[in-house]
Amino acid sequence: MTRTAEARRAQARAKARKPPRKPPRKPPRKPPRKPPRESAFAERFGLFAECLLTGVWIAVASLPLLTYPAAFAAGARHLRRRTAHEGGGGREFVADFRAAVRGGWVAGLAGWAAAAAVWVDVQAARAGMPGGPLVGAVGLFALIGLVVAGLRAAAVWEPGVPWRVLLAGAGRRTVLDPAGSFLLIGGLAVVVCSGLFIAPLAVPVLGAVAAAAVAVEERYRRRAR
């Protein structure tokens, strides 16, 4: 009995000295597959097509004549969502347009009033009135500056921000960033030329002008940091 007890104790000691068995290693999990990314060409072509579609939306929303600032604001916000890879489509464009038109129609009315004033100045210059050519040239340049400021204001529009505040800030940026302003003037010239040669082509090009305004404002924001 004593030998048996001692043998059992010896076996217990031997088992206690043995290192515990390690649990079997689990095979490493494979990382989840990332969705295939579009090529740079496909992404840029998709953005270009989105600009053309946005131009059609802007043209349709501008038919009431006083709503063109709201139309450009909604189009620019749609393109900002597109470049940020966020969701958005026609419904979001309509919702943004409704929000922007609440105060945007006043800006549209002011734009048409400025255009009428410049037209009167040009007619005075043609009639040979003293100082007419100078007044007409100044009025024309002022109108171009107002259009550029309106585009820059529409490019940064957000729901709830008053148009008066947007236009005041855009006017300062138009003067402080002449390079970006000239880029927008070039875009407007492309729209005019497109309309002169092929009138329907000017409609989708409006989206490209909105995209240019968004790019100019983003460029200014990065340089101002």
Coordinates of C-alpha atoms in Angstrom, one line a residue, residues 35-48 82 85:
P35 CA -14.3 46.8 -52.8
P36 CA -12.5 47.3 -56.0
R37 CA -11.7 50.9 -56.6
E38 CA -12.4 52.6 -59.9
S39 CA -9.6 53.6 -62.0
A40 CA -8.6 57.3 -62.2
F41 CA -9.9 57.5 -65.7
A42 CA -13.3 56.0 -64.8
E43 CA -13.6 58.3 -61.8
R44 CA -12.8 61.4 -63.8
F45 CA -15.1 60.4 -66.6
G46 CA -17.9 59.7 -64.2
L47 CA -17.4 63.2 -62.6
F48 CA -17.4 64.8 -66.1
R82 CA -20.1 63.8 -55.6
H85 CA -18.1 60.3 -52.5

